[in-house]
Amino acid sequence: MCQAHLGTSQDLARNTNRRNSRSETISANTIPTNTMLALVASTLGRRGASRLVVPVGVNISDQTATTPVRLLSSSPKKHIVINTVGKDRPGIVADVTQIVTVAGGNVGESRAQLLGGHFSLMMQVEIPESKFHGLQQQLTNDVVGLSTGCFDAVDPKLIEVEPQIVLGHFKLSGADNPGIVHKLSSVLAKHSLTIAHMKTRQDEAPFGGTELFTMEGEAVAYHPLATHFDWTKVNDELQELGESLNCDVDFVDMTQCDQVRVA
């Protein structure tokens, strides 16, 4: 009697375990997809998951779907321009790009220039939107001795580039006069030309007594071209300006010729 009773108890325990196992399998397989997504998102969200990937054929809106899904999810990206200016020292670019990299950012197009003992750096950066404010604060606090600003920008891939229809190379050289840059750039602006690249410098005259000033760059116009645009008129006005300043001014149409461009 005791053995029979023992056997019955063991059978009962095994049957109970089987029922529990089946119950767990059924409950896991019958959880609606949206409920499962919420549970997985809650768990993986705390672990830094970033992008949701759903297998082909799964309809997330189907409340009774039983197909498993995998959560990976993607943080929205933000495009910014970082501008850093200050007294030159070794390691400025390394310091700034380290902060960008640690924040998950990626540097695109950039420009850097040493000018009068000061260094200027401008970069287009793509960064997770959630990291922007932290990046901004860290650049302000950790890049010592420099002024750094962050500005909203548009994804360069979404910018429609207008066809360039005029490209002119300008160069002015002569005795330094106050307002030279303003006067020449005003002539270009008057004719709807914008400066794409420009460099200026001051050099001591060979025999002393005065400083020589050089201004060189590229001016461009984009489609649609202003109705009043006249290449000859632009060149004539620049020549008149040069004579009034006692400077030599050259303005060459590069649209249909291959010449060295200003870096």
XYZ file of N, CA and C in Angstrom:
789
model
N 0.825 -1.204 0.000
C 0.000 0.000 0.000
C 0.862 1.258 0.000
N 1.945 1.195 0.796
C 2.818 2.361 0.848
C 3.519 2.585 -0.479
N 3.973 1.486 -1.114
C 4.651 1.632 -2.402
C 3.693 2.171 -3.465
N 2.470 1.659 -3.437
C 1.484 2.145 -4.414
C 1.212 3.622 -4.215
N 1.104 4.003 -2.924
C 0.848 5.410 -2.637
C 2.022 6.286 -3.080
N 3.281 5.787 -2.879
C 4.470 6.538 -3.289
C 4.516 6.712 -4.806
N 4.206 5.613 -5.489
C 4.208 5.699 -6.954
C 3.194 6.712 -7.440
N 2.043 6.740 -6.802
C 1.007 7.695 -7.211
C 1.457 9.128 -6.986
N 2.142 9.384 -5.899
C 2.622 10.746 -5.600
C 3.656 11.192 -6.617
N 4.562 10.301 -7.019
C 5.579 10.644 -8.023
C 4.932 10.945 -9.370
N 3.938 10.080 -9.721
C 3.228 10.322 -10.978
C 2.531 11.676 -10.962
N 1.932 11.986 -9.806
C 1.232 13.265 -9.680
C 2.190 14.441 -9.841
N 3.386 14.322 -9.265
C 4.373 15.400 -9.369
C 4.829 15.579 -10.806
N 5.072 14.436 -11.505
C 5.492 14.545 -12.900
C 4.408 15.165 -13.758
N 3.181 14.769 -13.545
C 2.074 15.336 -14.317
C 1.918 16.832 -14.064
N 2.113 17.203 -12.797
C 2.003 18.629 -12.454
C 3.080 19.435 -13.159
N 4.327 18.919 -13.188
C 5.424 19.612 -13.867
C 5.152 19.757 -15.360
N 4.581 18.651 -15.947
C 4.270 18.728 -17.374
C 3.233 19.818 -17.654
N 2.220 19.883 -16.778
C 1.175 20.891 -16.975
C 1.731 22.305 -16.835
N 2.596 22.476 -15.855
C 3.203 23.802 -15.662
C 4.050 24.200 -16.861
N 4.806 23.202 -17.403
C 5.648 23.476 -18.556
C 4.809 23.868 -19.749
N 3.713 23.103 -19.983
C 2.835 23.435 -21.109
C 2.200 24.804 -20.916
N 1.841 25.098 -19.662
C 1.196 26.377 -19.376
C 2.131 27.535 -19.669
N 3.431 27.385 -19.265
C 4.402 28.432 -19.511
C 4.630 28.631 -21.010
N 4.683 27.494 -21.755
C 4.903 27.583 -23.204
C 3.746 28.284 -23.882
N 2.546 27.920 -23.489
C 1.363 28.509 -24.105
C 1.282 29.994 -23.797
N 1.523 30.384 -22.539
C 1.396 31.782 -22.175
C 2.444 32.635 -22.873
N 3.649 32.110 -23.066
C 4.698 32.867 -23.743
C 4.392 33.022 -25.217
N 3.831 31.966 -25.825
C 3.565 31.986 -27.269
C 2.310 32.760 -27.628
N 1.432 32.981 -26.629
C 0.171 33.665 -26.947
C 0.178 35.124 -26.503
N 1.331 35.630 -26.022
C 1.407 37.058 -25.692
C 1.323 37.860 -26.985
N 0.406 38.825 -27.078
C 0.322 39.642 -28.297
C 1.652 40.319 -28.597
N 1.898 40.499 -29.888
C 3.176 41.084 -30.305
C 3.412 42.437 -29.669
N 2.363 43.294 -29.626
C 2.547 44.621 -29.056
C 2.924 44.548 -27.580
N 2.327 43.588 -26.867
C 2.668 43.422 -25.458
C 4.104 42.958 -25.319
N 4.505 41.998 -26.153
C 5.881 41.516 -26.117
C 6.849 42.638 -26.456
N 6.506 43.461 -27.455
C 7.365 44.585 -27.818
C 7.541 45.535 -26.648
N 6.448 45.807 -25.945
C 6.536 46.722 -24.814
C 7.456 46.173 -23.743
N 7.337 44.839 -23.469
C 8.183 44.220 -22.455
C 9.642 44.241 -22.873
N 9.901 43.886 -24.147
C 11.283 43.856 -24.629
C 11.863 45.260 -24.686
N 11.043 46.235 -25.144
C 11.525 47.609 -25.219
C 11.878 48.143 -23.849
N 11.038 47.797 -22.850
C 11.309 48.257 -21.494
C 12.613 47.693 -20.971
N 12.859 46.398 -21.289
C 14.081 45.750 -20.799
C 15.310 46.247 -21.541
N 15.264 46.209 -22.884
C 16.427 46.594 -23.662
C 16.668 48.083 -23.635
N 15.603 48.877 -23.434
C 15.791 50.315 -23.346
C 16.706 50.683 -22.202
N 16.608 49.910 -21.096
C 17.491 50.175 -19.959
C 18.893 49.712 -20.243
N 19.064 48.845 -21.249
C 20.395 48.329 -21.580
C 21.027 49.060 -22.752
N 20.394 50.132 -23.230
C 21.002 50.940 -24.296
C 20.698 50.458 -25.687
N 19.583 49.694 -25.893
C 19.236 49.272 -27.248
C 18.908 50.483 -28.082
N 19.093 50.368 -29.394
C 18.925 51.555 -30.200
C 18.086 51.419 -31.450
N 17.743 50.252 -31.908
C 16.994 50.191 -33.159
C 16.076 48.986 -33.179
N 14.865 49.139 -33.681
C 13.900 48.057 -33.753
C 13.947 47.429 -35.128
N 14.171 46.095 -35.160
C 14.196 45.363 -36.420
C 13.098 44.323 -36.363
N 12.183 44.362 -37.332
C 11.067 43.424 -37.372
C 11.217 42.529 -38.585
N 11.169 41.203 -38.424
C 11.300 40.289 -39.553
C 10.232 40.528 -40.598
N 10.549 40.207 -41.843
C 9.602 40.363 -42.942
C 8.362 39.526 -42.672
N 7.191 40.116 -42.878
C 5.951 39.389 -42.700
C 5.287 39.614 -41.365
N 5.964 40.271 -40.432
C 5.379 40.509 -39.120
C 4.601 41.805 -39.152
N 3.343 41.766 -38.730
C 2.518 42.951 -38.648
C 2.423 43.365 -37.188
N 3.128 44.447 -36.832
C 3.180 44.853 -35.427
C 1.807 45.245 -34.913
N 0.921 45.693 -35.813
C -0.404 46.116 -35.373
C -1.307 44.937 -35.040
N -0.903 43.704 -35.405
C -1.707 42.518 -35.130
C -1.544 42.139 -33.670
N -2.603 42.305 -32.870
C -2.522 42.064 -31.432
C -2.351 40.596 -31.093
N -2.646 39.686 -32.053
C -2.555 38.259 -31.758
C -1.358 37.622 -32.420
N -0.490 38.429 -33.050
C 0.670 37.873 -33.744
C 1.583 37.171 -32.749
N 2.140 36.045 -33.182
C 3.000 35.268 -32.290
C 4.432 35.201 -32.794
N 4.715 35.888 -33.948
C 6.067 35.863 -34.489
C 6.990 36.688 -33.607
N 8.130 36.159 -33.180
C 9.027 36.929 -32.325
C 9.646 38.094 -33.088
N 9.950 39.175 -32.382
C 10.606 40.332 -32.965
C 11.860 40.626 -32.185
N 12.747 41.428 -32.801
C 14.002 41.773 -32.166
C 14.110 43.287 -32.121
N 14.404 43.839 -30.956
C 14.482 45.292 -30.793
C 15.922 45.744 -30.839
N 16.201 46.673 -31.773
C 17.548 47.220 -31.848
C 17.501 48.775 -31.768
N 16.586 49.621 -32.151
C 16.109 50.999 -32.369
C 17.147 52.079 -32.587
N 16.797 53.163 -33.226
C 17.809 54.117 -33.684
C 17.521 55.513 -33.179
N 18.521 56.115 -32.588
C 18.355 57.464 -32.052
C 18.382 58.468 -33.200
N 17.470 59.436 -33.201
C 17.478 60.446 -34.270
C 18.811 61.181 -34.307
N 19.228 61.557 -35.520
C 20.496 62.243 -35.694
C 20.276 63.753 -35.821
N 21.260 64.495 -35.360
C 21.219 65.951 -35.447
C 22.482 66.423 -36.163
N 22.321 67.396 -37.057
C 23.457 67.939 -37.792
C 23.782 69.327 -37.244
N 25.043 69.527 -36.910
C 25.468 70.792 -36.324
C 26.774 71.254 -36.962
N 27.086 72.522 -36.762
C 28.394 73.065 -37.120
C 29.072 73.500 -35.828
N 30.278 73.020 -35.617
C 31.072 73.397 -34.450
C 32.136 74.392 -34.899
N 32.213 75.522 -34.195
C 33.205 76.542 -34.506
C 34.039 76.819 -33.261
N 35.335 76.583 -33.357
C 36.250 76.789 -32.234
C 37.318 77.806 -32.622
N 37.484 78.831 -31.798
C 38.452 79.890 -32.076
C 39.205 80.228 -30.792
N 40.514 80.457 -30.924
C 41.283 80.872 -29.762
C 42.768 80.899 -30.048
N 43.528 81.237 -29.020
C 44.979 81.291 -29.153
C 45.515 79.914 -29.499
N 46.397 79.865 -30.464
C 46.886 78.575 -30.945
C 47.706 77.841 -29.886
N 47.554 76.542 -29.865
C 48.333 75.644 -29.018
C 48.264 74.257 -29.635
N 49.210 73.380 -29.316
C 49.147 72.017 -29.850
C 47.928 71.263 -29.303
N 47.301 70.462 -30.164
C 46.258 69.547 -29.709
C 44.838 70.050 -29.755
N 44.591 71.215 -30.360
C 43.217 71.733 -30.390
C 42.288 70.792 -31.154
N 42.691 70.404 -32.350
C 41.848 69.514 -33.160
C 41.659 68.171 -32.456
N 42.714 67.652 -31.858
C 42.624 66.372 -31.148
C 41.648 66.460 -29.977
N 41.689 67.568 -29.219
C 40.799 67.728 -28.065
C 39.337 67.802 -28.492
N 39.069 68.604 -29.523
C 37.682 68.784 -29.964
C 37.127 67.492 -30.551
N 37.890 66.845 -31.411
C 37.386 65.621 -32.060
C 37.268 64.456 -31.088
N 38.061 64.445 -30.017
C 37.899 63.395 -29.009
C 36.538 63.514 -28.327
N 36.154 64.734 -27.980
C 34.855 64.956 -27.342
C 33.727 64.563 -28.287
N 33.870 64.913 -29.563
C 32.851 64.562 -30.556
C 32.738 63.044 -30.698
N 33.874 62.371 -30.770
C 33.887 60.917 -30.962
C 33.276 60.189 -29.776
N 33.642 60.588 -28.560
C 33.116 59.943 -27.354
C 31.601 60.116 -27.269
N 31.094 61.238 -27.777
C 29.652 61.488 -27.756
C 28.915 60.772 -28.881
N 29.649 60.003 -29.695
C 29.014 59.272 -30.789
C 28.853 60.087 -32.050
N 29.586 61.198 -32.166
C 29.474 62.047 -33.336
C 30.412 61.635 -34.451
N 30.142 62.156 -35.631
C 30.961 61.866 -36.796
C 31.257 63.173 -37.531
N 32.549 63.456 -37.773
C 32.958 64.692 -38.437
C 32.846 64.535 -39.950
N 32.209 65.505 -40.589
C 32.115 65.521 -42.046
C 33.101 66.518 -42.618
N 32.593 67.502 -43.333
C 33.464 68.512 -43.924
C 33.999 69.447 -42.839
N 35.237 69.911 -42.989
C 35.821 70.791 -41.981
C 36.827 71.745 -42.621
N 37.095 72.842 -41.908
C 38.103 73.817 -42.310
C 38.863 74.247 -41.061
N 40.164 74.477 -41.201
C 40.980 74.959 -40.095
C 41.986 75.961 -40.630
N 42.276 76.975 -39.821
C 43.175 78.039 -40.284
C 43.901 78.660 -39.092
N 45.206 78.850 -39.257
C 46.011 79.577 -38.282
C 46.141 81.013 -38.764
N 45.772 81.962 -37.908
C 45.741 83.356 -38.334
C 46.184 84.257 -37.182
N 47.326 84.934 -37.362
C 47.793 85.887 -36.367
C 47.969 85.305 -34.982
N 48.452 84.079 -34.904
C 48.648 83.448 -33.606
C 47.390 82.825 -33.025
N 46.278 82.953 -33.728
C 45.016 82.346 -33.296
C 44.628 81.245 -34.282
N 43.910 80.258 -33.760
C 43.519 79.100 -34.568
C 42.004 79.054 -34.657
N 41.512 78.787 -35.852
C 40.071 78.679 -36.080
C 39.749 77.327 -36.704
N 38.756 76.661 -36.143
C 38.336 75.346 -36.625
C 36.824 75.344 -36.814
N 36.386 74.903 -37.986
C 34.952 74.778 -38.265
C 34.682 73.392 -38.828
N 33.699 72.688 -38.231
C 33.408 71.306 -38.638
C 31.905 71.077 -38.738
N 31.514 70.315 -39.741
C 30.157 69.786 -39.799
C 30.153 68.441 -39.081
N 29.211 68.266 -38.164
C 29.187 67.060 -37.329
C 27.777 66.478 -37.305
N 27.710 65.161 -37.393
C 26.455 64.431 -37.199
C 26.538 63.734 -35.856
N 25.525 63.905 -35.002
C 25.565 63.375 -33.651
C 24.167 62.918 -33.243
N 24.046 61.879 -32.384
C 22.724 61.514 -31.875
C 22.084 62.711 -31.173
N 20.826 62.955 -31.474
C 20.158 64.141 -30.935
C 20.179 64.170 -29.415
N 20.096 63.005 -28.805
C 20.077 62.929 -27.348
C 21.401 63.340 -26.718
N 22.470 63.371 -27.505
C 23.797 63.702 -26.984
C 24.174 65.164 -27.206
N 23.325 65.921 -27.892
C 23.711 67.270 -28.307
C 24.021 68.194 -27.131
N 23.119 68.270 -26.166
C 23.315 69.209 -25.064
C 24.529 68.835 -24.220
N 24.757 67.539 -24.044
C 25.942 67.106 -23.313
C 27.220 67.468 -24.053
N 27.197 67.299 -25.378
C 28.351 67.667 -26.194
C 28.620 69.158 -26.107
N 27.571 69.945 -26.211
C 27.698 71.400 -26.164
C 28.329 71.844 -24.848
N 27.865 71.275 -23.756
C 28.394 71.639 -22.445
C 29.841 71.200 -22.285
N 30.157 70.008 -22.767
C 31.515 69.503 -22.625
C 32.507 70.307 -23.465
N 32.113 70.714 -24.663
C 32.989 71.541 -25.489
C 33.269 72.879 -24.811
N 32.239 73.437 -24.173
C 32.396 74.723 -23.488
C 33.314 74.605 -22.277
N 33.159 73.498 -21.524
C 33.894 73.361 -20.263
C 35.287 72.754 -20.417
N 35.460 71.854 -21.392
C 36.686 71.056 -21.440
C 37.717 71.520 -22.461
N 37.315 72.314 -23.451
C 38.290 72.815 -24.416
C 38.833 74.136 -23.866
N 39.926 74.046 -23.126
C 40.442 75.169 -22.335
C 41.056 76.250 -23.229
N 40.758 77.511 -22.894
C 41.383 78.644 -23.568
C 40.828 78.976 -24.928
N 39.703 78.366 -25.304
C 39.111 78.609 -26.617
C 37.624 78.885 -26.486
N 37.098 79.595 -27.460
C 35.665 79.850 -27.524
C 35.046 78.894 -28.534
N 34.081 78.119 -28.088
C 33.475 77.102 -28.965
C 31.967 77.292 -29.022
N 31.431 77.317 -30.221
C 29.990 77.433 -30.411
C 29.451 76.301 -31.261
N 28.206 75.906 -31.009
C 27.531 74.867 -31.795
C 26.291 75.484 -32.440
N 26.119 75.231 -33.719
C 25.015 75.827 -34.460
C 24.245 74.742 -35.208
N 22.920 74.877 -35.220
C 22.092 73.929 -35.959
C 22.420 73.997 -37.449
N 22.412 72.836 -38.084
C 22.699 72.757 -39.514
C 21.742 71.768 -40.168
N 21.738 71.761 -41.473
C 20.913 70.848 -42.259
C 21.790 69.707 -42.748
N 21.222 68.517 -42.850
C 21.949 67.385 -43.402
C 22.480 67.763 -44.786
N 23.807 67.744 -44.972
C 24.371 68.140 -46.273
C 23.804 67.349 -47.441
N 23.364 66.117 -47.195
C 22.828 65.295 -48.270
C 21.469 65.786 -48.752
N 20.797 66.591 -47.923
C 19.464 67.078 -48.281
C 19.505 68.457 -48.924
N 20.685 69.079 -48.948
C 20.802 70.410 -49.532
C 20.904 70.302 -51.047
N 20.027 71.011 -51.715
C 20.062 71.021 -53.176
C 21.099 72.040 -53.633
N 22.141 71.578 -54.275
C 23.209 72.460 -54.734
C 22.827 73.063 -56.079
N 22.743 74.365 -56.100
C 22.395 75.042 -57.347
C 23.584 75.015 -58.303
N 23.333 74.875 -59.596
C 24.449 74.842 -60.548
C 25.196 76.167 -60.573
N 26.497 76.073 -60.539
C 27.348 77.267 -60.599
C 27.465 77.711 -62.051
N 27.176 78.977 -62.333
C 27.201 79.426 -63.724
C 28.276 80.479 -63.990
N 28.837 81.063 -62.921
C 29.932 82.018 -63.091
C 30.975 81.747 -62.021
N 32.212 81.693 -62.430
C 33.310 81.541 -61.484
C 34.418 82.501 -61.884
N 34.740 83.429 -60.994
C 35.773 84.408 -61.300
C 36.857 84.419 -60.242
N 38.086 84.542 -60.674
C 39.218 84.651 -59.762
C 39.643 86.113 -59.685
N 39.663 86.646 -58.460
C 40.051 88.043 -58.299
C 41.341 88.147 -57.486
N 42.117 89.168 -57.789
C 43.342 89.429 -57.032
C 43.615 90.927 -57.027
N 43.776 91.462 -55.839
C 44.120 92.866 -55.661
C 45.457 92.942 -54.939
N 46.348 93.802 -55.386
C 47.633 93.980 -54.706
C 48.072 95.427 -54.853
N 48.614 95.976 -53.774
C 49.068 97.358 -53.801
C 49.241 97.895 -52.407
N 49.401 99.215 -52.309
C 49.582 99.858 -51.011
C 48.351 99.645 -50.142
N 48.602 99.366 -48.868
C 47.497 99.114 -47.946
C 46.688 100.388 -47.716
N 45.374 100.250 -47.775
C 44.454 101.357 -47.529
C 43.309 100.865 -46.652
N 42.855 101.694 -45.731
C 41.697 101.281 -44.923
C 40.482 101.039 -45.812
N 39.778 99.931 -45.564
C 38.530 99.664 -46.287
C 38.679 98.938 -47.602
N 39.877 98.440 -47.932
C 40.066 97.762 -49.222
C 39.137 96.555 -49.353
N 39.120 95.713 -48.332
C 38.305 94.487 -48.398
C 36.830 94.838 -48.566
N 36.376 95.812 -47.815
C 34.966 96.217 -47.908
C 34.623 96.741 -49.298
N 35.498 97.550 -49.852
C 35.208 98.169 -51.149
C 35.165 97.138 -52.275
N 36.130 96.219 -52.289
C 36.128 95.213 -53.357
C 34.948 94.248 -53.199
N 34.699 93.804 -51.971
C 33.590 92.855 -51.757
C 32.237 93.502 -52.043
N 32.140 94.818 -51.858
C 30.883 95.517 -52.153
C 30.589 95.517 -53.653
N 31.636 95.657 -54.462
C 31.452 95.604 -55.920
C 30.933 94.221 -56.322
N 31.522 93.187 -55.760
C 31.087 91.828 -56.090
C 29.636 91.598 -55.659
N 29.293 92.037 -54.452
C 27.928 91.855 -53.948
C 26.908 92.611 -54.784
N 27.293 93.775 -55.258
C 26.406 94.588 -56.095
C 25.967 93.833 -57.344
N 26.838 92.950 -57.824
C 26.538 92.185 -59.037
C 26.139 90.738 -58.716
N 25.667 90.514 -57.496
C 25.141 89.202 -57.072
C 26.187 88.098 -57.092
N 27.429 88.479 -56.860
C 28.505 87.494 -56.741
C 28.805 87.269 -55.267
N 29.011 86.034 -54.903
C 29.346 85.707 -53.520
C 30.770 85.166 -53.457
N 31.463 85.462 -52.376
C 32.858 85.024 -52.226
C 32.887 83.600 -51.692
N 33.473 82.701 -52.480
C 33.574 81.298 -52.072
C 34.827 81.055 -51.251
N 35.939 81.642 -51.659
C 37.211 81.528 -50.941
C 37.916 82.875 -51.004
N 38.627 83.193 -49.932
C 39.370 84.450 -49.943
C 40.528 84.394 -48.952
N 41.655 84.974 -49.348
C 42.802 85.137 -48.464
C 43.323 86.557 -48.591
N 43.730 87.119 -47.479
C 44.380 88.427 -47.509
C 45.672 88.346 -46.700
N 46.621 89.199 -47.048
C 47.866 89.246 -46.271
C 48.524 90.612 -46.430
N 49.339 90.930 -45.465
C 50.107 92.169 -45.493
C 51.592 91.823 -45.520
N 52.322 92.480 -46.399
C 53.764 92.262 -46.515
C 54.477 93.609 -46.471
N 55.667 93.590 -45.898
C 56.461 94.813 -45.873
C 57.024 95.086 -47.269
N 56.956 96.334 -47.678
C 57.470 96.714 -48.999
C 58.980 96.476 -49.055
N 59.521 96.111 -50.238
C 60.955 95.796 -50.361
C 61.869 96.894 -49.855
N 61.505 98.153 -50.046
C 62.376 99.260 -49.637
C 61.818 100.003 -48.424
N 60.867 99.380 -47.744
C 60.323 99.980 -46.526
C 59.429 101.165 -46.807
N 58.885 101.739 -45.730
C 58.074 102.944 -45.852
C 56.585 102.691 -45.967
N 56.182 101.519 -46.399
C 54.747 101.231 -46.531
C 54.533 99.725 -46.492
N 53.284 99.345 -46.361
C 52.929 97.922 -46.372
C 52.158 97.612 -47.638
N 52.447 96.456 -48.197
C 51.724 95.995 -49.380
C 50.622 95.047 -48.947
N 49.467 95.230 -49.569
C 48.299 94.422 -49.207
C 47.902 93.566 -50.409
N 47.610 92.298 -50.148
C 47.156 91.387 -51.204
C 45.843 90.739 -50.783
N 44.911 90.730 -51.690
C 43.601 90.096 -51.467
C 43.316 89.225 -52.684
N 43.067 87.943 -52.433
C 42.892 87.008 -53.538
C 41.811 85.991 -53.193
N 41.026 85.629 -54.211
C 39.973 84.652 -53.936
C 39.142 84.324 -55.155
N 38.012 83.675 -54.891
C 37.075 83.277 -55.946
C 35.696 83.835 -55.653
N 35.046 84.320 -56.701
C 33.671 84.800 -56.606
C 32.807 83.963 -57.539
N 31.622 83.597 -57.053
C 30.748 82.741 -57.849
C 29.329 83.309 -57.893
N 28.614 82.945 -58.926
C 27.191 83.250 -59.049
C 26.482 81.955 -59.406
N 25.262 81.804 -58.893
C 24.511 80.576 -59.102
C 23.238 80.844 -59.891
N 22.728 79.797 -60.441
C 21.465 79.863 -61.178
C 20.317 80.146 -60.207
N 19.377 81.030 -60.539
C 19.316 81.816 -61.777
C 20.178 83.077 -61.670
N 20.848 83.418 -62.719
C 21.719 84.582 -62.748
C 20.875 85.863 -62.795
N 21.307 86.860 -62.036
C 20.580 88.135 -62.020
C 20.487 88.714 -63.431
N 19.345 89.285 -63.744
C 19.114 89.784 -65.104
C 20.078 90.911 -65.471
N 20.548 91.658 -64.462
C 21.418 92.797 -64.758
C 22.887 92.384 -64.806
N 23.188 91.097 -64.646
C 24.594 90.693 -64.567
C 25.302 90.908 -65.904
N 26.470 91.541 -65.810
C 27.282 91.813 -66.993
C 28.741 91.651 -66.587
N 29.370 90.596 -67.109
C 30.746 90.289 -66.720
C 31.684 91.464 -67.008
N 31.548 92.067 -68.152
C 32.414 93.185 -68.536
C 32.246 94.362 -67.589
N 31.023 94.617 -67.177
C 30.758 95.729 -66.273
C 31.390 95.488 -64.906
N 31.318 94.237 -64.431
C 31.951 93.898 -63.148
C 33.448 94.161 -63.230
N 34.064 93.682 -64.293
C 35.499 93.850 -64.467
C 35.874 95.338 -64.566
N 35.069 96.118 -65.278
C 35.351 97.553 -65.420
C 35.291 98.264 -64.068
N 34.292 97.924 -63.266
C 34.156 98.571 -61.959
C 35.313 98.194 -61.035
N 35.781 96.962 -61.129
C 36.922 96.551 -60.303
C 38.194 97.275 -60.746
N 38.346 97.487 -62.043
C 39.503 98.222 -62.531
C 39.478 99.671 -62.053
N 38.315 100.276 -62.070
C 38.163 101.647 -61.573
C 38.491 101.721 -60.082
N 38.063 100.719 -59.345
C 38.364 100.673 -57.914
C 39.872 100.583 -57.691
N 40.524 99.729 -58.470
C 41.965 99.581 -58.331
C 42.706 100.880 -58.589
N 42.285 101.627 -59.604
C 42.922 102.905 -59.924
C 42.730 103.916 -58.800
N 41.541 103.929 -58.210
C 41.268 104.885 -57.125
C 42.061 104.558 -55.863
N 42.435 103.283 -55.695
C 43.193 102.860 -54.514
C 44.682 102.728 -54.795
N 45.077 103.000 -56.035
C 46.464 102.809 -56.453
C 46.893 101.343 -56.278
N 46.006 100.453 -56.714
C 46.245 99.007 -56.610
C 46.018 98.356 -57.968
N 46.639 97.217 -58.148
C 46.378 96.406 -59.333
C 45.261 95.414 -59.009
N 44.273 95.344 -59.893
C 43.158 94.408 -59.699
C 42.991 93.564 -60.949
N 42.988 92.255 -60.758
C 42.715 91.314 -61.856
C 41.449 90.539 -61.537
N 40.631 90.351 -62.545
C 39.408 89.562 -62.373
C 39.255 88.685 -63.612
N 39.491 87.394 -63.463
C 39.556 86.472 -64.597
C 38.345 85.536 -64.575
N 37.705 85.396 -65.731
C 36.586 84.465 -65.884
C 37.142 83.047 -65.957
N 36.854 82.244 -64.922
C 37.358 80.873 -64.879
C 36.303 79.851 -65.272
N 35.147 80.329 -65.664
C 34.048 79.413 -65.973
C 34.410 78.439 -67.083
N 35.146 78.913 -68.059
C 35.473 78.072 -69.207
C 36.969 77.896 -69.390
N 37.722 78.063 -68.293
C 39.152 77.817 -68.388
C 39.607 77.083 -67.145
N 40.693 76.370 -67.240
C 41.202 75.558 -66.146
C 42.405 76.257 -65.533
N 42.186 76.903 -64.372
C 43.273 77.601 -63.695
C 43.343 77.142 -62.248
N 44.461 77.436 -61.630
C 44.653 77.044 -60.232
C 43.689 77.819 -59.359
N 42.976 77.110 -58.508
C 42.000 77.749 -57.632
C 42.617 78.074 -56.281
N 42.039 79.059 -55.590
C 42.509 79.417 -54.270
C 42.060 78.367 -53.278
N 42.974 77.829 -52.466
C 42.619 76.778 -51.504
C 41.822 77.361 -50.358
